Tab-separated table of C-alpha atoms in Angstrom:
chain	number	residue	atom	x	y	z
A	1	MET	CA	-47.769	120.821	-60.335
A	2	VAL	CA	-47.240	119.439	-56.846
A	3	ARG	CA	-50.149	121.495	-55.548
A	4	ALA	CA	-52.415	120.119	-58.279
A	5	LYS	CA	-51.454	116.547	-57.338
A	6	GLU	CA	-52.194	117.240	-53.674
A	7	THR	CA	-55.614	118.619	-54.593
A	8	ILE	CA	-56.428	115.557	-56.681
A	9	TYR	CA	-55.370	113.201	-53.890
A	10	ALA	CA	-57.267	115.220	-51.287
A	11	ASP	CA	-60.407	115.090	-53.411
A	12	PHE	CA	-59.853	111.379	-53.918
A	13	PHE	CA	-59.813	110.633	-50.192
A	14	CYS	CA	-62.506	113.224	-49.368
A	15	ILE	CA	-60.397	114.657	-46.550
A	16	GLU	CA	-61.924	118.098	-46.793
A	17	PHE	CA	-65.465	116.716	-46.655
A	18	ILE	CA	-64.732	114.591	-43.568
A	19	ALA	CA	-62.953	117.441	-41.774
A	20	ARG	CA	-65.849	119.861	-42.384
A	21	SER	CA	-68.750	117.530	-41.594
A	22	LYS	CA	-70.742	118.871	-38.627
A	23	ASN	CA	-72.872	115.832	-37.817
A	24	GLN	CA	-70.313	113.965	-35.689
A	25	SER	CA	-68.363	114.997	-32.639
A	26	ASN	CA	-65.247	117.134	-32.914
A	27	LEU	CA	-62.888	114.442	-31.572
A	28	PHE	CA	-64.175	111.919	-34.088
A	29	ASN	CA	-63.599	114.408	-36.916
A	30	ILE	CA	-60.036	115.049	-35.737
A	31	TRP	CA	-59.344	111.305	-35.596
A	32	ARG	CA	-60.765	110.718	-39.076
A	33	SER	CA	-58.835	113.612	-40.588
A	34	ILE	CA	-55.577	112.305	-39.063
A	35	TYR	CA	-56.348	108.792	-40.328
A	36	ASN	CA	-57.079	110.042	-43.833
A	37	ASP	CA	-53.971	112.243	-43.836
A	38	ASN	CA	-51.901	109.150	-43.065
A	39	LEU	CA	-53.586	107.308	-45.933
A	40	LEU	CA	-52.819	110.265	-48.160
A	41	ASN	CA	-49.148	110.239	-47.151
A	42	ILE	CA	-48.873	106.506	-47.853
A	43	TRP	CA	-50.548	107.067	-51.237
A	44	ARG	CA	-48.104	109.896	-52.031
A	45	PHE	CA	-45.100	107.779	-50.994
A	46	ILE	CA	-46.107	104.798	-53.134
A	47	TYR	CA	-46.793	106.905	-56.206
A	48	SER	CA	-43.957	109.405	-55.856
A	49	GLY	CA	-41.193	109.120	-58.418
A	50	TYR	CA	-38.463	108.212	-55.929
A	51	SER	CA	-40.285	105.311	-54.340
A	52	LEU	CA	-41.591	104.138	-57.713
A	53	ASN	CA	-37.964	103.572	-58.731
A	54	ILE	CA	-37.452	101.589	-55.522
A	55	TRP	CA	-40.540	99.449	-56.255
A	56	ILE	CA	-39.314	98.764	-59.807
A	57	LEU	CA	-35.852	97.843	-58.495
A	58	PHE	CA	-37.368	95.530	-55.879
A	59	ILE	CA	-39.527	93.761	-58.486
A	60	MET	CA	-36.543	93.390	-60.819
A	61	ILE	CA	-34.466	91.829	-58.016
A	62	ILE	CA	-37.242	89.337	-57.265
A	63	ILE	CA	-37.579	88.433	-60.950
A	64	SER	CA	-33.813	88.000	-61.334
A	65	PHE	CA	-33.664	85.658	-58.313
A	66	TRP	CA	-36.572	83.678	-59.768
A	67	VAL	CA	-34.816	83.396	-63.155
A	68	LEU	CA	-31.541	82.309	-61.509
A	69	LYS	CA	-33.361	79.719	-59.426
A	70	ASN	CA	-34.993	78.273	-62.552
A	71	LYS	CA	-31.681	78.322	-64.417
A	72	PHE	CA	-29.910	76.381	-61.664
A	73	ALA	CA	-32.821	73.940	-61.486
A	74	LEU	CA	-32.538	73.334	-65.244
A	75	LEU	CA	-28.767	72.830	-64.947
A	76	LYS	CA	-29.289	70.305	-62.159
A	77	LEU	CA	-31.908	68.501	-64.267
A	78	LYS	CA	-29.523	68.433	-67.217
A	79	LYS	CA	-26.778	66.980	-65.023
A	80	LEU	CA	-29.151	64.315	-63.736
A	81	SER	CA	-30.207	63.436	-67.268
A	82	GLN	CA	-26.578	62.924	-68.279
A	83	ASN	CA	-26.323	60.116	-65.742
A	84	ARG	CA	-28.744	58.156	-67.976
A	85	GLU	CA	-30.573	56.965	-64.870
A	86	TYR	CA	-33.318	59.551	-65.268
A	87	LEU	CA	-35.440	60.256	-68.301
A	88	ILE	CA	-36.791	63.715	-69.104
A	89	PHE	CA	-40.082	63.761	-70.914
């Protein structure tokens, strides 16, 4: 299963095609294959199961802070409205 995923990602980034192209210089091919391998590793990290859980946790933390901020803002607004000096429309 892991091997199949690697093949799909490799085909997606065309690493094999770039590494085997004969039209450019050898050094340029080495540089491009290293660059694309790094892209592939970043892609694998983002979409691996472990880091996906981290991304979901991070998004949930951000949403919870946003909800708490809005809740405290509403409480402050309610307190201000109880002073009868401010009107809420």
